[in-house]
Rosetta silent file (secondary structure, phi, psi, omega in degrees, C-alpha in Angstrom):
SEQUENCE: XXXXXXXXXXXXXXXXXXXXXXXXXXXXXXXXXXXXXXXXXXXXXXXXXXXXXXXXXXXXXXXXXXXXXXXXXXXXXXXXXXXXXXXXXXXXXXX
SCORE:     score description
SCORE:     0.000 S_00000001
   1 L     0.000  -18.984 -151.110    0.000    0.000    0.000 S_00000001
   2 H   -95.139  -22.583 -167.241    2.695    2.269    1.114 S_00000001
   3 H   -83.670  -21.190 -169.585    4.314    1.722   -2.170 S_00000001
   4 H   -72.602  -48.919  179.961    1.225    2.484   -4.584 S_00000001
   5 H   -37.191  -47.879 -169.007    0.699    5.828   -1.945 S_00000001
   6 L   -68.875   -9.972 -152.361    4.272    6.781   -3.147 S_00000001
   7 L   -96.958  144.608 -168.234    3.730    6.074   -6.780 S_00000001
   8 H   -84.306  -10.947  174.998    3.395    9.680   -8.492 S_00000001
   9 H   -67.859  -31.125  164.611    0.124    8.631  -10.750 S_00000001
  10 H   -44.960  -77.426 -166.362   -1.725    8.057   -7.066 S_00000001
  11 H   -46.855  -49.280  149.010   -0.313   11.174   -5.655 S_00000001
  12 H   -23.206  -67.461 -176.075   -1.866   12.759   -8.732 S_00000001
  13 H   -91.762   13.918  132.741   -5.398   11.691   -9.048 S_00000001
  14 H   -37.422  -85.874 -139.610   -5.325   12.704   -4.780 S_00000001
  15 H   -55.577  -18.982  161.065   -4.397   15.601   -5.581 S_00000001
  16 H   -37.540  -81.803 -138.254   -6.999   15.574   -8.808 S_00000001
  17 H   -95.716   -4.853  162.581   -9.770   14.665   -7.075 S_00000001
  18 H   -68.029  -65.046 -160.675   -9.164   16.780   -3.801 S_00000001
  19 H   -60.388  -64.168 -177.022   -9.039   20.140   -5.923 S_00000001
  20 H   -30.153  -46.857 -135.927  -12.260   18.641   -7.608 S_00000001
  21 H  -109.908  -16.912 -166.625  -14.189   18.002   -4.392 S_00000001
  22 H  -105.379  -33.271  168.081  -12.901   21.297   -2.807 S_00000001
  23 H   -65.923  -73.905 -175.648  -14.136   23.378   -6.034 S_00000001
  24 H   -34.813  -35.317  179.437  -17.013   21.736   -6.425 S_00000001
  25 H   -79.910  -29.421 -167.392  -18.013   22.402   -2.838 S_00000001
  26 H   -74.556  -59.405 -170.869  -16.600   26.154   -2.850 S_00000001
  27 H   -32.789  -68.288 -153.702  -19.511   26.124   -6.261 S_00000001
  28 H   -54.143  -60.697 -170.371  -22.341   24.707   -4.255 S_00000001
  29 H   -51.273  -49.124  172.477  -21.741   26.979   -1.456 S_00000001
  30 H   -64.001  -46.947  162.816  -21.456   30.355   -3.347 S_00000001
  31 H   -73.126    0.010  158.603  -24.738   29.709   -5.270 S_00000001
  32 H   -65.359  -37.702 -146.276  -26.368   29.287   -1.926 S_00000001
  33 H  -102.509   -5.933  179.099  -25.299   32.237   -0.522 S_00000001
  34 L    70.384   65.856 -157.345  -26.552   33.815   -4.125 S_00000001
  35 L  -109.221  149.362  166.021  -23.345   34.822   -5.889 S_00000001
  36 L   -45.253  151.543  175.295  -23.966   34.837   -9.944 S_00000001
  37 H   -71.568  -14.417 -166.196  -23.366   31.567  -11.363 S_00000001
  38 H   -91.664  -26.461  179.119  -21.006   33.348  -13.366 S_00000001
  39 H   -78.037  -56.231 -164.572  -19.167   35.420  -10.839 S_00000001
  40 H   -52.016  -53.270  170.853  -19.209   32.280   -9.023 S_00000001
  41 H   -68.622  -30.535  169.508  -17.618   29.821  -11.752 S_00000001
  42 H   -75.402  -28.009  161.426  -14.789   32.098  -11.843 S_00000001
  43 H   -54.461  -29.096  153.571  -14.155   32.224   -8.109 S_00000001
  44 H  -107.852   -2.922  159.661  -13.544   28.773   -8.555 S_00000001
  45 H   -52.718  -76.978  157.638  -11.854   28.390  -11.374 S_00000001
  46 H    13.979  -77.180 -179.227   -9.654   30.699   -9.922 S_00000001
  47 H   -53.933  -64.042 -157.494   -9.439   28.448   -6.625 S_00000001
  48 H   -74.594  -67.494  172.562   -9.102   25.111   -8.497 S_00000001
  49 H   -48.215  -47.370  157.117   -5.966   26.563  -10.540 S_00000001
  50 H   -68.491  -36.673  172.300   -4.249   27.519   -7.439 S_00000001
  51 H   -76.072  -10.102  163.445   -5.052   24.681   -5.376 S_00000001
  52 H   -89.363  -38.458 -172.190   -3.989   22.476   -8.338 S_00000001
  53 H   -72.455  -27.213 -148.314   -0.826   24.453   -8.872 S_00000001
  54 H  -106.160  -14.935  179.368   -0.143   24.329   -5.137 S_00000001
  55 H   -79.109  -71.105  179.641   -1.536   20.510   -4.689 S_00000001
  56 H   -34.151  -48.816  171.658    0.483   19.375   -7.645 S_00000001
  57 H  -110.087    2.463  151.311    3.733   20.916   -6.842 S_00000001
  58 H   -78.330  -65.181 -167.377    4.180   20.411   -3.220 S_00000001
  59 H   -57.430  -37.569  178.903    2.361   17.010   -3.004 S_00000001
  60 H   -71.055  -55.436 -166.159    3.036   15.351   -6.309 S_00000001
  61 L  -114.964  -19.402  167.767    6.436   16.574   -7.625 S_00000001
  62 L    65.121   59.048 -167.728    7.478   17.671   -4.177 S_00000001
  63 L  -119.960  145.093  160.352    8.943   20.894   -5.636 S_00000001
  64 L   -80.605  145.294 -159.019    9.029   24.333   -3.916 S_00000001
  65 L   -70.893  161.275 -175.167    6.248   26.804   -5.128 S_00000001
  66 L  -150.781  143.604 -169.977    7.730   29.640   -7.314 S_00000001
  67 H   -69.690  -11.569 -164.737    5.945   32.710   -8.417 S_00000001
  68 H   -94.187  -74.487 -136.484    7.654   32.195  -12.271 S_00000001
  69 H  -102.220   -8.238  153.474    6.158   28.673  -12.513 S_00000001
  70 H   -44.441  -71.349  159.609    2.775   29.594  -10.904 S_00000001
  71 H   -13.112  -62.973  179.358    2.296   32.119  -14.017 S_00000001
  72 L   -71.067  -14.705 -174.496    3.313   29.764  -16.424 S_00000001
  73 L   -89.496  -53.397  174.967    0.673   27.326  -14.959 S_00000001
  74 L   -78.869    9.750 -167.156   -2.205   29.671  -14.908 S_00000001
  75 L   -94.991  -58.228 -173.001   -1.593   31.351  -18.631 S_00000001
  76 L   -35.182  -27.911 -154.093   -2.424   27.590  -19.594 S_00000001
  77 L  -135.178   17.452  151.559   -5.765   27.748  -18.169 S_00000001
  78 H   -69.194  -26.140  174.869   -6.792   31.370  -19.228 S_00000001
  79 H   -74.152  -40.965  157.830   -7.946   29.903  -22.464 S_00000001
  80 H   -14.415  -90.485  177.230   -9.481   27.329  -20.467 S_00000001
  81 H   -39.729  -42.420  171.489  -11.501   29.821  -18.603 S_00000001
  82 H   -36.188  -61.666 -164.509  -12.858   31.522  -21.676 S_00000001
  83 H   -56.734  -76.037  172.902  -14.233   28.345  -23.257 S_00000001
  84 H    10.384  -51.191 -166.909  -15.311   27.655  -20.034 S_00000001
  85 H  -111.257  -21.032  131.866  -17.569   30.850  -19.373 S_00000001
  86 H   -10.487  -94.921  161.619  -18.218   30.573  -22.932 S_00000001
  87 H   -52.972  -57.428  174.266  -19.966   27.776  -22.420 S_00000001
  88 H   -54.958  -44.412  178.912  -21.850   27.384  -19.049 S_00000001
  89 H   -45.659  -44.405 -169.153  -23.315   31.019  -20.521 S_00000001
  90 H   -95.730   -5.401 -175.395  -24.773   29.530  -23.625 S_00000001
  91 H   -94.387  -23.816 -170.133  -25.915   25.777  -22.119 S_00000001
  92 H   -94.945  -32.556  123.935  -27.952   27.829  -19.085 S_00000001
  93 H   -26.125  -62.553 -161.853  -29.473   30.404  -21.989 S_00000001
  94 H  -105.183   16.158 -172.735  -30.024   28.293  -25.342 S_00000001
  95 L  -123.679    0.000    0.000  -30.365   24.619  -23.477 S_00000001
């Protein structure tokens, strides 16, 4: 067990499926409290790229965080976010 914990594809879909379950929950919670769905999917987008950058590189790769490779990590996922906002806008309108 201890070695499959250790193995970095494990450490990985943790650290996946934490940032999921931690977004997902920050979501639920914000449309409760009656934040736009829209302000609201970005607050966790947001969330979910940092907590993925910062899950990923302590926990995974065991690296120290660096403000250079943070950047480079979230420019990746500005296009992301577009589609993203993109989308949920037009399936909660035209669907």
């Amino acid at each position: 067990m201890k070695q499959l914990l250790s193995s970095n594809l494990m450490k990985y879909l943790i650290a996946g499926g934490s940032n999921t379950v931690i977004s997902l929950m920050l979501y639920y919670l914000l449309l409760k409290i009656g934040i736009n769905y829209l302000v609201d999917n970005v607050i966790c987008f947001v969330v979910g790229v940092l907590l993925g950058y910062t899950l990923n590189t302590i926990f995974v790769f065991r690296n120290k965080l660096h403000f250079k490779s943070l950047i480079k990590y979230s420019l990746v996922y500005v296009s992301s976010l577009s589609l993203n906002i993109v989308m949920l806008f037009s399936l909660v309108h035209y669907l």
